[in-house]
Amino acid sequence: MPICTSDIIFTPKQWERVLVQYVHEIYFFDEDVHEILFLDLDVLHAGVGNLVNAILDAIFVFPLGLGVRGAALATVTSEYVIACILLWKLNSKVVIFSGKIIGGGMIRYLKSGGLLIGRTIAVLLTMTLSTSLAAREGPVPMAGHQLCLQVWLTISLLNDALALAGQALLATEYTKRNYKQARMVLYRVLQIGGVTGTALAIILFFGFGSFSSLFTDDPAVLGIAKSGVWFVAISQPINAVAFVVDGLYYGVSDFAYAAYSMFFAGAISSAFLLVAAPEFGLGGVWAGLILFMSLRAVAGLWRLGSKGGPWNSILSETDLRDKM
């Protein structure tokens, strides 16, 4: 069950956000640095890291017979590879260790980095709680839940590629103070995310049986998994918006709101899980996870609609230019 491993260790995306934050805070208005960090770096580390993980999984899990321990070792190794790539690429483009980290730059880094770590903890606590509650239903329901969760996460993370693209494009235009173009990027990414999520929901609803059969041939487990098809399919448009909004947060350094909104979503969802799961079983667990993603999406859309924080510069000035 590799998901357990990834739930207790920073994912590649989280490694990037914490490590890049230092340079992002100090060199925020350097356009070349932004393009380097958000375009070249994302593609390189994500591709190499995932490839290393897949290769090591194939070696450790089956030929060496390490099973879950092999999957954990492969995940940890790939994370270290990703961290090394990030540091190497950053060091070749900017001076990571310099006097500029002293004073205001260091304080901004610690503040934003702490917010990102806190946000990650909020996500992991909610996901861990849902897994714990599902495990109390027994081994077969737990296996079916993990199967649904794996398909849910795998398909949902396809939207993360869109979030990366949106983050890179928005950051580039934002640092140039080209707010009109930034708002165009914002709207296009949200529109594409919604369409992508809807398409994935349709594909999963009709193809979930084929996907689930890749994980197991146990009829009892498959029966439990198929009962969660609505959870996996219906949540895809919501997940798409939530992931896209996450990318937009980081494109304009809206770290504080990203963290606090995640704390709020995690707290509400965890309370719901504790009440609903004992009463409704896996249905309550899946409902809690959908609520978690829904709150993330709603919080993001509300932030954009209220034009708070850095979004005021992007949206308000563009409105003024349009009227002129």
Short mmCIF file of C-alpha atoms in Angstrom, two decimals:
data_model
loop_
_atom_site.label_atom_id
_atom_site.label_comp_id
_atom_site.label_asym_id
_atom_site.label_seq_id
_atom_site.Cartn_x
_atom_site.Cartn_y
_atom_site.Cartn_z
CA MET A 1 0.00 0.00 0.00
CA PRO A 2 2.34 2.77 -1.22
CA ILE A 3 -0.20 5.42 -0.26
CA CYS A 4 0.72 4.95 3.37
CA THR A 5 4.31 5.75 2.55
CA SER A 6 3.54 8.89 0.61
CA ASP A 7 1.24 10.09 3.38
CA ILE A 8 4.05 10.38 5.94
CA ILE A 9 6.68 11.93 3.68
CA PHE A 10 6.71 15.14 1.67
CA THR A 11 5.57 14.49 -1.89
CA PRO A 12 7.60 15.80 -4.85
CA LYS A 13 5.25 18.77 -5.14
CA GLN A 14 5.68 19.62 -1.46
CA TRP A 15 9.48 19.32 -1.69
CA GLU A 16 9.44 21.82 -4.52
CA ARG A 17 7.25 24.32 -2.73
CA VAL A 18 9.37 24.35 0.43
CA LEU A 19 12.80 24.45 -1.25
CA VAL A 20 11.92 26.94 -3.95
CA GLN A 21 10.33 29.26 -1.42
CA TYR A 22 13.68 30.66 -0.32
CA VAL A 23 14.59 31.91 -3.78
CA HIS A 24 11.00 32.91 -4.51
CA GLU A 25 10.95 35.31 -1.56
CA ILE A 26 14.34 36.93 -2.25
CA TYR A 27 14.21 37.17 -6.02
CA PHE A 28 10.48 37.66 -6.45
CA PHE A 29 10.78 40.44 -9.01
CA ASP A 30 13.41 38.72 -11.16
CA GLU A 31 11.48 37.46 -14.20
CA ASP A 32 14.25 35.14 -15.41
CA VAL A 33 14.40 33.37 -12.05
CA HIS A 34 10.63 32.86 -12.04
CA GLU A 35 10.68 31.28 -15.49
CA ILE A 36 13.57 29.01 -14.48
CA LEU A 37 11.97 27.87 -11.24
CA PHE A 38 8.42 27.29 -12.36
CA LEU A 39 8.89 25.95 -15.89
CA ASP A 40 12.17 24.09 -16.23
CA LEU A 41 12.36 22.87 -12.64
CA ASP A 42 8.85 21.45 -12.44
CA VAL A 43 9.23 19.31 -15.56
CA LEU A 44 12.69 17.99 -14.68
CA HIS A 45 12.17 17.03 -11.06
CA ALA A 46 8.69 15.57 -11.56
CA GLY A 47 9.71 13.45 -14.54
CA VAL A 48 12.95 12.09 -13.10
CA GLY A 49 11.51 11.57 -9.61
CA ASN A 50 8.50 9.60 -10.83
CA LEU A 51 10.65 7.54 -13.20
CA VAL A 52 13.06 6.60 -10.40
CA ASN A 53 10.14 5.67 -8.15
CA ALA A 54 8.55 3.45 -10.80
CA ILE A 55 11.80 1.65 -11.64
CA LEU A 56 12.68 1.02 -8.00
CA ASP A 57 9.13 -0.20 -7.27
CA ALA A 58 9.47 -2.75 -10.05
CA ILE A 59 12.79 -3.95 -8.60
CA PHE A 60 12.15 -3.86 -4.85
CA VAL A 61 8.54 -5.05 -4.62
CA PHE A 62 8.62 -8.18 -6.80
CA PRO A 63 12.12 -9.43 -7.78
CA LEU A 64 13.58 -8.70 -4.33
CA GLY A 65 10.35 -9.65 -2.55
CA LEU A 66 10.33 -6.65 -0.21
CA GLY A 67 6.63 -5.93 -0.68
CA VAL A 68 5.37 -2.85 1.17
CA ARG A 69 8.85 -2.18 2.57
CA GLY A 70 10.18 -2.12 -0.98
CA ALA A 71 7.53 0.38 -2.04
CA ALA A 72 8.41 2.56 0.95
CA LEU A 73 12.12 2.39 0.13
CA ALA A 74 11.46 3.29 -3.50
CA THR A 75 9.35 6.29 -2.50
CA VAL A 76 11.91 7.60 0.00
CA THR A 77 14.77 7.16 -2.49
CA SER A 78 12.89 9.03 -5.20
CA GLU A 79 12.16 11.88 -2.79
CA TYR A 80 15.87 12.27 -2.05
CA VAL A 81 16.63 12.23 -5.77
CA ILE A 82 14.06 14.98 -6.28
CA ALA A 83 15.50 17.06 -3.44
CA CYS A 84 19.00 16.77 -4.89
CA ILE A 85 17.78 17.80 -8.35
CA LEU A 86 15.99 20.81 -6.91
CA LEU A 87 19.05 21.99 -4.98
CA TRP A 88 21.37 21.35 -7.91
CA LYS A 89 19.22 23.25 -10.40
CA LEU A 90 18.61 26.14 -8.03
CA ASN A 91 22.30 26.41 -7.17
CA SER A 92 23.24 26.55 -10.85
CA LYS A 93 20.89 29.49 -11.48
CA VAL A 94 20.96 31.53 -8.28
CA VAL A 95 23.12 31.78 -5.16
CA ILE A 96 21.27 29.73 -2.57
CA PHE A 97 23.62 30.44 0.31
CA SER A 98 24.30 34.16 0.49
CA GLY A 99 24.15 37.08 2.87
CA LYS A 100 20.76 37.99 1.48
CA ILE A 101 19.10 35.35 3.64
CA ILE A 102 19.93 37.36 6.74
CA GLY A 103 17.26 39.70 8.03
CA GLY A 104 14.04 40.26 6.13
CA GLY A 105 14.69 37.61 3.48
CA MET A 106 15.26 34.88 6.04
CA ILE A 107 12.23 35.93 8.07
CA ARG A 108 10.01 35.81 4.97
CA TYR A 109 11.38 32.40 4.11
CA LEU A 110 10.76 30.98 7.57
CA LYS A 111 7.27 32.42 7.66
CA SER A 112 6.22 31.14 4.23
CA GLY A 113 8.02 27.81 4.70
CA GLY A 114 6.31 27.32 8.04
CA LEU A 115 2.93 28.03 6.48
CA LEU A 116 3.57 25.46 3.75
CA ILE A 117 4.64 22.82 6.25
CA GLY A 118 1.58 23.54 8.38
CA ARG A 119 -0.61 23.25 5.31
CA THR A 120 0.93 19.90 4.46
CA ILE A 121 0.37 18.65 7.99
CA ALA A 122 -3.30 19.67 7.77
CA VAL A 123 -3.70 17.60 4.58
CA LEU A 124 -1.89 14.58 6.01
CA LEU A 125 -3.85 14.61 9.25
CA THR A 126 -7.16 14.63 7.38
CA MET A 127 -6.10 11.87 4.99
CA THR A 128 -4.62 9.79 7.82
CA LEU A 129 -7.80 10.12 9.84
CA SER A 130 -9.90 8.95 6.90
CA THR A 131 -7.62 5.95 6.41
CA SER A 132 -7.76 5.10 10.12
CA LEU A 133 -11.55 5.22 10.16
CA ALA A 134 -11.74 3.08 7.02
CA ALA A 135 -9.41 0.50 8.61
CA ARG A 136 -11.86 0.06 11.49
CA GLU A 137 -14.38 -1.35 9.02
CA GLY A 138 -12.28 -4.49 8.53
CA PRO A 139 -9.63 -5.76 6.09
CA VAL A 140 -11.90 -6.21 3.04
CA PRO A 141 -13.59 -2.78 3.30
CA MET A 142 -10.19 -1.25 3.96
CA ALA A 143 -8.77 -2.87 0.84
CA GLY A 144 -11.69 -1.64 -1.22
CA HIS A 145 -11.29 1.85 0.21
CA GLN A 146 -7.59 1.92 -0.61
CA LEU A 147 -8.33 0.79 -4.15
CA CYS A 148 -10.81 3.64 -4.59
CA LEU A 149 -8.41 6.07 -3.00
CA GLN A 150 -5.55 5.04 -5.27
CA VAL A 151 -7.65 5.50 -8.41
CA TRP A 152 -9.03 8.77 -7.02
CA LEU A 153 -5.58 10.16 -6.30
CA THR A 154 -4.00 8.90 -9.52
CA ILE A 155 -6.63 10.47 -11.76
CA SER A 156 -6.93 13.61 -9.65
CA LEU A 157 -3.20 14.26 -9.82
CA LEU A 158 -3.47 14.53 -13.59
CA ASN A 159 -4.94 17.92 -12.82
CA ASP A 160 -1.75 18.78 -10.99
CA ALA A 161 -0.04 19.14 -14.36
CA LEU A 162 -2.55 21.86 -15.21
CA ALA A 163 -1.88 23.48 -11.84
CA LEU A 164 1.86 23.55 -12.58
CA ALA A 165 1.28 25.20 -15.95
CA GLY A 166 -1.08 27.75 -14.41
CA GLN A 167 1.37 28.49 -11.62
CA ALA A 168 4.24 29.09 -14.06
CA LEU A 169 2.25 31.30 -16.42
CA LEU A 170 0.60 33.30 -13.66
CA ALA A 171 3.89 33.86 -11.81
CA THR A 172 5.58 35.09 -14.98
CA GLU A 173 2.86 37.63 -15.77
CA TYR A 174 2.50 38.68 -12.14
CA THR A 175 6.20 39.48 -11.75
CA LYS A 176 6.00 41.56 -14.95
CA ARG A 177 2.98 43.36 -13.45
CA ASN A 178 1.08 42.42 -16.58
CA TYR A 179 -2.16 42.05 -14.63
CA LYS A 180 -4.47 41.89 -17.62
CA GLN A 181 -2.62 38.88 -19.02
CA ALA A 182 -2.44 37.37 -15.54
CA ARG A 183 -6.21 37.50 -15.21
CA MET A 184 -6.58 35.87 -18.62
CA VAL A 185 -4.32 33.04 -17.45
CA LEU A 186 -6.38 32.76 -14.27
CA TYR A 187 -9.69 32.41 -16.09
CA ARG A 188 -8.39 30.05 -18.76
CA VAL A 189 -6.80 27.70 -16.26
CA LEU A 190 -9.98 27.53 -14.19
CA GLN A 191 -12.08 26.87 -17.29
CA ILE A 192 -9.77 24.15 -18.56
CA GLY A 193 -9.64 22.62 -15.09
CA GLY A 194 -13.42 22.42 -14.89
CA VAL A 195 -13.70 20.82 -18.32
CA THR A 196 -10.89 18.38 -17.56
CA GLY A 197 -12.46 17.37 -14.26
CA THR A 198 -15.83 16.75 -15.89
CA ALA A 199 -14.25 14.64 -18.63
CA LEU A 200 -12.35 12.58 -16.06
CA ALA A 201 -15.55 12.06 -14.07
CA ILE A 202 -17.31 10.63 -17.13
CA ILE A 203 -14.36 8.40 -18.01
CA LEU A 204 -14.11 7.05 -14.49
CA PHE A 205 -17.81 6.44 -14.12
CA PHE A 206 -17.88 4.17 -17.15
CA GLY A 207 -14.35 2.77 -16.88
CA PHE A 208 -13.89 2.30 -13.16
CA GLY A 209 -14.32 -1.45 -13.41
CA SER A 210 -11.36 -1.72 -15.76
CA PHE A 211 -9.24 0.53 -13.58
CA SER A 212 -10.02 -1.37 -10.39
CA SER A 213 -9.24 -4.74 -11.95
CA LEU A 214 -5.64 -3.59 -12.38
CA PHE A 215 -5.22 -3.63 -8.59
CA THR A 216 -6.86 -6.92 -7.58
CA ASP A 217 -9.00 -9.81 -8.78
CA ASP A 218 -10.59 -10.47 -5.37
CA PRO A 219 -14.38 -10.30 -5.92
CA ALA A 220 -15.10 -9.10 -2.38
CA VAL A 221 -12.64 -6.23 -2.65
CA LEU A 222 -13.86 -5.33 -6.13
CA GLY A 223 -17.44 -5.28 -4.85
CA ILE A 224 -16.51 -2.76 -2.15
CA ALA A 225 -14.52 -0.70 -4.62
CA LYS A 226 -17.35 -0.54 -7.16
CA SER A 227 -19.65 0.77 -4.48
CA GLY A 228 -17.35 3.80 -4.28
CA VAL A 229 -17.54 4.64 -7.98
CA TRP A 230 -19.78 7.61 -7.25
CA PHE A 231 -17.21 8.96 -4.81
CA VAL A 232 -14.38 8.64 -7.32
CA ALA A 233 -16.30 10.02 -10.30
CA ILE A 234 -18.38 12.81 -8.79
CA SER A 235 -15.43 14.34 -6.97
CA GLN A 236 -13.27 14.80 -10.08
CA PRO A 237 -14.57 18.26 -11.13
CA ILE A 238 -14.21 19.39 -7.51
CA ASN A 239 -10.70 17.98 -7.30
CA ALA A 240 -9.74 19.70 -10.55
CA VAL A 241 -10.75 23.12 -9.25
CA ALA A 242 -9.04 22.50 -5.89
CA PHE A 243 -5.74 21.47 -7.50
CA VAL A 244 -5.81 24.34 -9.98
CA VAL A 245 -6.49 26.88 -7.24
CA ASP A 246 -3.54 25.47 -5.28
CA GLY A 247 -1.27 26.23 -8.23
CA LEU A 248 -2.67 29.74 -8.53
CA TYR A 249 -1.98 30.43 -4.84
CA TYR A 250 1.71 29.75 -5.29
CA GLY A 251 1.90 31.69 -8.53
CA VAL A 252 1.25 34.93 -6.62
CA SER A 253 2.82 33.93 -3.27
CA ASP A 254 -0.55 33.76 -1.50
CA PHE A 255 0.91 31.32 1.01
CA ALA A 256 -0.85 32.55 4.13
CA TYR A 257 -4.34 32.11 2.72
CA ALA A 258 -3.38 28.74 1.19
CA ALA A 259 -2.33 27.53 4.63
CA TYR A 260 -5.15 28.97 6.71
CA SER A 261 -7.85 27.84 4.29
CA MET A 262 -6.38 24.33 4.42
CA PHE A 263 -6.44 24.39 8.23
CA PHE A 264 -10.12 25.34 8.10
CA ALA A 265 -11.02 22.70 5.50
CA GLY A 266 -9.10 20.03 7.37
CA ALA A 267 -10.69 20.85 10.74
CA ILE A 268 -14.26 20.85 9.41
CA SER A 269 -13.72 17.67 7.37
CA SER A 270 -12.05 15.84 10.25
CA ALA A 271 -14.95 16.67 12.55
CA PHE A 272 -17.37 15.42 9.91
CA LEU A 273 -15.37 12.20 9.47
CA LEU A 274 -15.42 11.49 13.20
CA VAL A 275 -19.22 11.78 13.23
CA ALA A 276 -20.15 10.25 9.87
CA ALA A 277 -17.72 7.33 9.56
CA PRO A 278 -18.87 5.39 12.66
CA GLU A 279 -22.49 5.86 11.56
CA PHE A 280 -22.27 5.26 7.79
CA GLY A 281 -19.03 3.31 7.38
CA LEU A 282 -17.12 3.80 4.16
CA GLY A 283 -19.89 6.00 2.82
CA GLY A 284 -19.19 8.44 5.64
CA VAL A 285 -15.45 8.32 4.93
CA TRP A 286 -15.93 9.04 1.24
CA ALA A 287 -18.40 11.83 2.02
CA GLY A 288 -15.83 13.36 4.36
CA LEU A 289 -13.15 13.33 1.66
CA ILE A 290 -15.50 14.93 -0.86
CA LEU A 291 -16.33 17.59 1.74
CA PHE A 292 -12.60 18.19 2.26
CA MET A 293 -11.96 18.79 -1.44
CA SER A 294 -15.15 20.85 -1.78
CA LEU A 295 -14.13 23.19 1.03
CA ARG A 296 -10.72 23.64 -0.59
CA ALA A 297 -12.31 24.53 -3.91
CA VAL A 298 -14.89 26.87 -2.37
CA ALA A 299 -12.22 28.63 -0.29
CA GLY A 300 -10.15 29.20 -3.41
CA LEU A 301 -13.03 30.55 -5.46
CA TRP A 302 -14.09 32.79 -2.59
CA ARG A 303 -10.57 34.19 -2.37
CA LEU A 304 -10.62 35.07 -6.05
CA GLY A 305 -14.12 36.55 -5.84
CA SER A 306 -13.28 38.71 -2.84
CA LYS A 307 -10.10 40.00 -4.52
CA GLY A 308 -8.19 39.64 -1.28
CA GLY A 309 -4.43 39.79 -0.86
CA PRO A 310 -2.38 39.76 -4.09
CA TRP A 311 -5.52 39.14 -6.15
CA ASN A 312 -6.56 42.74 -5.62
CA SER A 313 -3.69 43.91 -7.84
CA ILE A 314 -4.50 41.43 -10.59
CA LEU A 315 -8.26 41.81 -10.72
CA SER A 316 -8.88 45.42 -9.73
CA GLU A 317 -6.31 47.01 -12.00
CA THR A 318 -7.46 44.89 -14.88
CA ASP A 319 -11.05 46.04 -14.29
CA LEU A 320 -9.85 49.66 -14.45
CA ARG A 321 -7.97 49.09 -17.68
CA ASP A 322 -10.95 47.35 -19.26
CA LYS A 323 -13.21 50.32 -18.43
CA MET A 324 -10.71 52.77 -19.92
#
